[in-house]
PDB file of C-alpha atoms in Angstrom:
ATOM      1  CA  MET A   1      17.230 -47.704 -59.592  1.00 51.00           C
ATOM      2  CA  LYS A   2      15.702 -44.613 -59.743  1.00 50.00           C
ATOM      3  CA  ILE A   3      17.804 -42.020 -57.782  1.00 53.00           C
ATOM      4  CA  PHE A   4      16.554 -38.356 -56.780  1.00 52.00           C
ATOM      5  CA  ALA A   5      19.106 -35.878 -55.908  1.00 52.00           C
ATOM      6  CA  ILE A   6      17.447 -32.607 -53.137  1.00 50.00           C
ATOM      7  CA  THR A   7      18.722 -29.859 -53.515  1.00 50.00           C
ATOM      8  CA  ILE A   8      17.473 -28.324 -49.785  1.00 48.00           C
ATOM      9  CA  SER A   9      16.726 -24.381 -50.273  1.00 49.00           C
ATOM     10  CA  GLU A  10      17.043 -21.622 -47.659  1.00 50.00           C
ATOM     11  CA  ASP A  11      12.889 -21.761 -48.485  1.00 53.00           C
ATOM     12  CA  LYS A  12      11.744 -25.011 -48.448  1.00 69.00           C
ATOM     13  CA  ALA A  13      11.625 -27.930 -45.757  1.00 82.00           C
ATOM     14  CA  TYR A  14      12.085 -31.871 -46.720  1.00 83.00           C
ATOM     15  CA  GLU A  15       7.630 -31.521 -44.874  1.00 83.00           C
ATOM     16  CA  GLU A  16       6.987 -30.163 -48.099  1.00 84.00           C
ATOM     17  CA  MET A  17       9.745 -31.426 -50.941  1.00 86.00           C
ATOM     18  CA  TYR A  18       9.603 -34.845 -50.629  1.00 85.00           C
ATOM     19  CA  PRO A  19       5.418 -34.597 -50.883  1.00 82.00           C
ATOM     20  CA  GLU A  20       5.886 -32.749 -54.119  1.00 86.00           C
ATOM     21  CA  ILE A  21       7.595 -35.738 -56.174  1.00 85.00           C
ATOM     22  CA  GLY A  22       5.607 -38.186 -54.202  1.00 85.00           C
ATOM     23  CA  TYR A  23       6.936 -39.846 -50.814  1.00 89.00           C
ATOM     24  CA  LYS A  24       4.712 -39.520 -48.528  1.00 93.00           C
ATOM     25  CA  THR A  25       5.164 -41.596 -44.632  1.00 93.00           C
ATOM     26  CA  ILE A  26       6.464 -44.851 -44.979  1.00 95.00           C
ATOM     27  CA  GLU A  27       3.823 -46.403 -42.922  1.00 95.00           C
ATOM     28  CA  GLU A  28       1.336 -45.473 -45.840  1.00 95.00           C
ATOM     29  CA  ALA A  29       4.269 -46.298 -48.985  1.00 95.00           C
ATOM     30  CA  VAL A  30       4.372 -50.078 -47.811  1.00 95.00           C
ATOM     31  CA  LYS A  31       0.532 -50.077 -46.886  1.00 95.00           C
ATOM     32  CA  GLU A  32      -0.338 -48.658 -51.078  1.00 94.00           C
ATOM     33  CA  PHE A  33       3.031 -51.450 -52.252  1.00 93.00           C
ATOM     34  CA  GLU A  34       1.728 -54.622 -50.235  1.00 93.00           C
ATOM     35  CA  GLN A  35      -1.766 -54.163 -51.353  1.00 93.00           C
ATOM     36  CA  HIS A  36      -0.415 -53.683 -54.891  1.00 91.00           C
ATOM     37  CA  PHE A  37       1.871 -57.044 -54.650  1.00 90.00           C
ATOM     38  CA  ASP A  38      -0.824 -58.511 -52.803  1.00 92.00           C
ATOM     39  CA  GLN A  39       1.724 -60.015 -50.519  1.00 90.00           C
ATOM     40  CA  GLY A  40       2.649 -58.916 -46.980  1.00 89.00           C
ATOM     41  CA  PHE A  41       6.481 -57.917 -46.259  1.00 88.00           C
ATOM     42  CA  LYS A  42       8.912 -57.337 -43.477  1.00 93.00           C
ATOM     43  CA  LEU A  43      10.567 -53.549 -42.897  1.00 95.00           C
ATOM     44  CA  PRO A  44      14.246 -54.328 -40.607  1.00 96.00           C
ATOM     45  CA  LEU A  45      14.044 -52.946 -37.546  1.00 95.00           C
ATOM     46  CA  ARG A  46      17.419 -52.464 -37.388  1.00 95.00           C
ATOM     47  CA  LEU A  47      18.792 -48.184 -38.755  1.00 96.00           C
ATOM     48  CA  PRO A  48      22.122 -47.604 -39.120  1.00 96.00           C
ATOM     49  CA  PRO A  49      24.075 -45.732 -36.359  1.00 94.00           C
ATOM     50  CA  ILE A  50      23.862 -42.446 -37.242  1.00 95.00           C
ATOM     51  CA  SER A  51      20.728 -40.336 -36.848  1.00 94.00           C
ATOM     52  CA  PHE A  52      18.198 -38.777 -38.886  1.00 95.00           C
ATOM     53  CA  THR A  53      15.358 -35.850 -38.587  1.00 93.00           C
ATOM     54  CA  HIS A  54      13.094 -37.567 -41.476  1.00 93.00           C
ATOM     55  CA  HIS A  55      12.100 -40.461 -43.195  1.00 95.00           C
ATOM     56  CA  PHE A  56       9.377 -40.903 -46.184  1.00 96.00           C
ATOM     57  CA  GLY A  57       8.739 -43.728 -48.442  1.00 95.00           C
ATOM     58  CA  ARG A  58       7.107 -43.852 -51.972  1.00 95.00           C
ATOM     59  CA  PHE A  59       5.516 -46.994 -53.956  1.00 94.00           C
ATOM     60  CA  ASN A  60       7.016 -46.597 -56.673  1.00 90.00           C
ATOM     61  CA  ASP A  61       3.615 -47.658 -59.425  1.00 87.00           C
ATOM     62  CA  PHE A  62       5.170 -47.847 -63.129  1.00 79.00           C
ATOM     63  CA  GLU A  63       3.473 -48.936 -66.288  1.00 74.00           C
ATOM     64  CA  GLY A  64       2.886 -52.824 -65.904  1.00 69.00           C
ATOM     65  CA  GLU A  65       4.548 -54.212 -62.234  1.00 73.00           C
ATOM     66  CA  MET A  66       8.063 -54.627 -64.032  1.00 77.00           C
ATOM     67  CA  ASN A  67       9.318 -51.431 -62.252  1.00 80.00           C
ATOM     68  CA  ASP A  68       7.232 -51.112 -59.861  1.00 90.00           C
ATOM     69  CA  SER A  69       9.321 -50.462 -56.231  1.00 92.00           C
ATOM     70  CA  LEU A  70       9.306 -49.354 -52.922  1.00 95.00           C
ATOM     71  CA  GLU A  71      11.897 -46.807 -51.863  1.00 96.00           C
ATOM     72  CA  LEU A  72      11.817 -45.665 -48.313  1.00 97.00           C
ATOM     73  CA  GLU A  73      14.986 -43.402 -47.286  1.00 96.00           C
ATOM     74  CA  TYR A  74      16.225 -41.642 -43.953  1.00 96.00           C
ATOM     75  CA  ILE A  75      17.651 -38.374 -44.159  1.00 94.00           C
ATOM     76  CA  HIS A  76      18.913 -35.737 -42.055  1.00 93.00           C
ATOM     77  CA  ASP A  77      18.238 -31.863 -42.569  1.00 89.00           C
ATOM     78  CA  SER A  78      21.210 -30.904 -40.722  1.00 90.00           C
ATOM     79  CA  SER A  79      23.707 -33.651 -41.816  1.00 90.00           C
ATOM     80  CA  PRO A  80      23.277 -34.622 -45.354  1.00 85.00           C
ATOM     81  CA  GLU A  81      25.985 -37.080 -45.556  1.00 89.00           C
ATOM     82  CA  ASN A  82      23.416 -38.703 -42.633  1.00 93.00           C
ATOM     83  CA  HIS A  83      21.463 -40.172 -46.070  1.00 94.00           C
ATOM     84  CA  TYR A  84      20.069 -44.038 -46.015  1.00 97.00           C
ATOM     85  CA  PHE A  85      17.790 -45.658 -48.651  1.00 97.00           C
ATOM     86  CA  ILE A  86      16.365 -49.342 -48.627  1.00 97.00           C
ATOM     87  CA  PHE A  87      14.640 -50.079 -51.905  1.00 97.00           C
ATOM     88  CA  VAL A  88      12.184 -53.116 -52.533  1.00 96.00           C
ATOM     89  CA  LYS A  89      11.173 -54.866 -55.433  1.00 94.00           C
ATOM     90  CA  PRO A  90       9.316 -58.224 -56.063  1.00 93.00           C
ATOM     91  CA  ILE A  91      12.373 -61.350 -57.001  1.00 93.00           C
ATOM     92  CA  LYS A  92      10.808 -61.963 -59.534  1.00 91.00           C
ATOM     93  CA  HIS A  93      11.506 -58.387 -61.080  1.00 90.00           C
ATOM     94  CA  LYS A  94      14.588 -57.580 -59.232  1.00 92.00           C
ATOM     95  CA  LEU A  95      17.355 -55.418 -60.362  1.00 92.00           C
ATOM     96  CA  LYS A  96      20.430 -58.268 -62.090  1.00 93.00           C
ATOM     97  CA  ILE A  97      23.809 -57.095 -59.861  1.00 94.00           C
ATOM     98  CA  LYS A  98      27.238 -57.548 -61.529  1.00 95.00           C
ATOM     99  CA  ASP A  99      29.971 -59.151 -60.582  1.00 95.00           C
ATOM    100  CA  LYS A 100      32.207 -56.308 -61.501  1.00 96.00           C
ATOM    101  CA  ARG A 101      30.206 -54.194 -58.437  1.00 96.00           C
ATOM    102  CA  ILE A 102      30.406 -57.051 -55.595  1.00 96.00           C
ATOM    103  CA  ILE A 103      32.782 -55.744 -53.607  1.00 96.00           C
ATOM    104  CA  ASN A 104      31.799 -58.775 -50.705  1.00 97.00           C
ATOM    105  CA  ARG A 105      29.551 -61.714 -49.924  1.00 98.00           C
ATOM    106  CA  TYR A 106      28.177 -61.907 -46.602  1.00 98.00           C
ATOM    107  CA  HIS A 107      25.784 -65.265 -45.173  1.00 96.00           C
ATOM    108  CA  LEU A 108      22.168 -63.808 -43.297  1.00 96.00           C
ATOM    109  CA  LYS A 109      21.456 -65.878 -40.436  1.00 95.00           C
ATOM    110  CA  ASN A 110      18.371 -67.368 -42.308  1.00 93.00           C
ATOM    111  CA  GLY A 111      21.337 -68.806 -45.266  1.00 94.00           C
ATOM    112  CA  ASN A 112      20.691 -66.259 -47.242  1.00 95.00           C
ATOM    113  CA  GLU A 113      23.766 -64.383 -49.086  1.00 97.00           C
ATOM    114  CA  ALA A 114      24.009 -60.891 -49.249  1.00 98.00           C
ATOM    115  CA  VAL A 115      26.419 -59.227 -51.319  1.00 98.00           C
ATOM    116  CA  PHE A 116      28.318 -55.742 -50.832  1.00 98.00           C
ATOM    117  CA  LEU A 117      28.165 -53.572 -53.696  1.00 97.00           C
ATOM    118  CA  THR A 118      28.785 -50.148 -55.371  1.00 96.00           C
ATOM    119  CA  ILE A 119      25.777 -48.377 -56.687  1.00 95.00           C
ATOM    120  CA  SER A 120      27.563 -45.778 -57.689  1.00 94.00           C
ATOM    121  CA  GLU A 121      30.795 -43.432 -57.439  1.00 94.00           C
ATOM    122  CA  SER A 122      29.557 -42.290 -54.043  1.00 95.00           C
ATOM    123  CA  ILE A 123      26.974 -44.561 -52.979  1.00 96.00           C
ATOM    124  CA  VAL A 124      27.173 -48.402 -51.822  1.00 97.00           C
ATOM    125  CA  GLY A 125      24.717 -50.949 -50.620  1.00 97.00           C
ATOM    126  CA  LEU A 126      23.937 -54.497 -49.705  1.00 98.00           C
ATOM    127  CA  ALA A 127      21.183 -56.368 -51.523  1.00 98.00           C
ATOM    128  CA  PHE A 128      19.871 -59.417 -51.149  1.00 97.00           C
ATOM    129  CA  GLU A 129      16.804 -61.936 -50.778  1.00 96.00           C
ATOM    130  CA  ARG A 130      14.529 -62.697 -48.703  1.00 94.00           C
ATOM    131  CA  ASP A 131      10.168 -64.265 -48.831  1.00 92.00           C
ATOM    132  CA  GLY A 132      10.078 -63.033 -52.197  1.00 93.00           C
ATOM    133  CA  TRP A 133      11.306 -59.511 -52.059  1.00 95.00           C
ATOM    134  CA  GLN A 134      14.916 -58.011 -53.032  1.00 96.00           C
ATOM    135  CA  TYR A 135      15.732 -55.636 -51.053  1.00 97.00           C
ATOM    136  CA  MET A 136      19.140 -53.119 -51.659  1.00 97.00           C
ATOM    137  CA  LEU A 137      19.870 -51.218 -48.020  1.00 98.00           C
ATOM    138  CA  SER A 138      22.082 -47.801 -49.493  1.00 97.00           C
ATOM    139  CA  ILE A 139      24.256 -45.623 -47.845  1.00 97.00           C
ATOM    140  CA  PRO A 140      26.667 -42.915 -49.411  1.00 96.00           C
ATOM    141  CA  LYS A 141      30.419 -44.328 -49.215  1.00 95.00           C
ATOM    142  CA  ALA A 142      31.452 -41.414 -46.915  1.00 93.00           C
ATOM    143  CA  LEU A 143      29.362 -43.338 -44.304  1.00 94.00           C
ATOM    144  CA  SER A 144      31.125 -46.422 -44.723  1.00 90.00           C
ATOM    145  CA  LYS A 145      33.328 -46.044 -41.959  1.00 91.00           C
ATOM    146  CA  LYS A 146      30.703 -45.549 -39.320  1.00 93.00           C
ATOM    147  CA  VAL A 147      27.357 -47.937 -41.562  1.00 96.00           C
ATOM    148  CA  THR A 148      29.725 -50.960 -42.373  1.00 96.00           C
ATOM    149  CA  PRO A 149      29.236 -53.972 -44.166  1.00 97.00           C
ATOM    150  CA  GLU A 150      29.044 -55.791 -41.553  1.00 97.00           C
ATOM    151  CA  ARG A 151      26.863 -52.679 -40.257  1.00 97.00           C
ATOM    152  CA  LEU A 152      24.011 -53.099 -43.171  1.00 97.00           C
ATOM    153  CA  VAL A 153      24.515 -57.319 -42.129  1.00 97.00           C
ATOM    154  CA  GLU A 154      22.723 -56.872 -38.761  1.00 97.00           C
ATOM    155  CA  ILE A 155      20.118 -54.422 -40.422  1.00 97.00           C
ATOM    156  CA  ALA A 156      19.575 -56.726 -42.952  1.00 97.00           C
ATOM    157  CA  ASN A 157      19.781 -59.853 -40.020  1.00 97.00           C
ATOM    158  CA  SER A 158      17.413 -57.862 -38.451  1.00 96.00           C
ATOM    159  CA  ILE A 159      14.217 -58.327 -40.000  1.00 93.00           C
ATOM    160  CA  ASP A 160      13.871 -62.059 -38.529  1.00 83.00           C
ATOM    161  CA  TYR A 161      11.637 -61.511 -36.075  1.00 79.00           C
ATOM    162  CA  PRO A 162       7.807 -63.726 -36.302  1.00 75.00           C
ATOM    163  CA  SER A 163       4.912 -60.872 -37.984  1.00 66.00           C
ATOM    164  CA  GLU A 164       1.457 -61.005 -36.083  1.00 60.00           C
ATOM    165  CA  LYS A 165       0.019 -62.980 -39.392  1.00 52.00           C
ATOM    166  CA  GLU A 166       2.830 -65.896 -38.293  1.00 49.00           C
ATOM    167  CA  ASN A 167       1.535 -65.539 -35.115  1.00 45.00           C
ATOM    168  CA  SER A 168      -2.716 -65.189 -35.993  1.00 43.00           C
ATOM    169  CA  LEU A 169      -4.234 -68.681 -34.744  1.00 43.00           C
ATOM    170  CA  GLU A 170      -6.360 -69.048 -38.031  1.00 42.00           C
TER     171      GLU A 170
END
């Protein structure tokens, strides 16, 4: 997984910086991702209990499908620690998670397992699979008192809602 750090400059707003590195609206990125894989997917309805001023999405379409992914980033312009990241890949190309990175295991309400893990020295996350996708929800470790693993599990569980496609009478 690639994570890009962006330095905040006085003269460039997030609205200018993020599009320069391929980010667009979440809706546009999700649409590109779904069209590329010819499969719909669901985003969690819940967000962490912290404030955000911006949210961006990027569909990464690399050579072949193995590294293709969706990145959604939620940030706050005056509180850089308020950073939340959603990373999604097809299960057939999922990221392998080493046991030494796993801090704890949880069960989602759909019966699937989720693992809370250390992603890097400063980032923790919750990884889980559903409907053919691997999701990774991540936050800075500094936020882990406000955004607990249990809160990330609640966010993961908020994907359990009927979609329009499931409700249609075709």
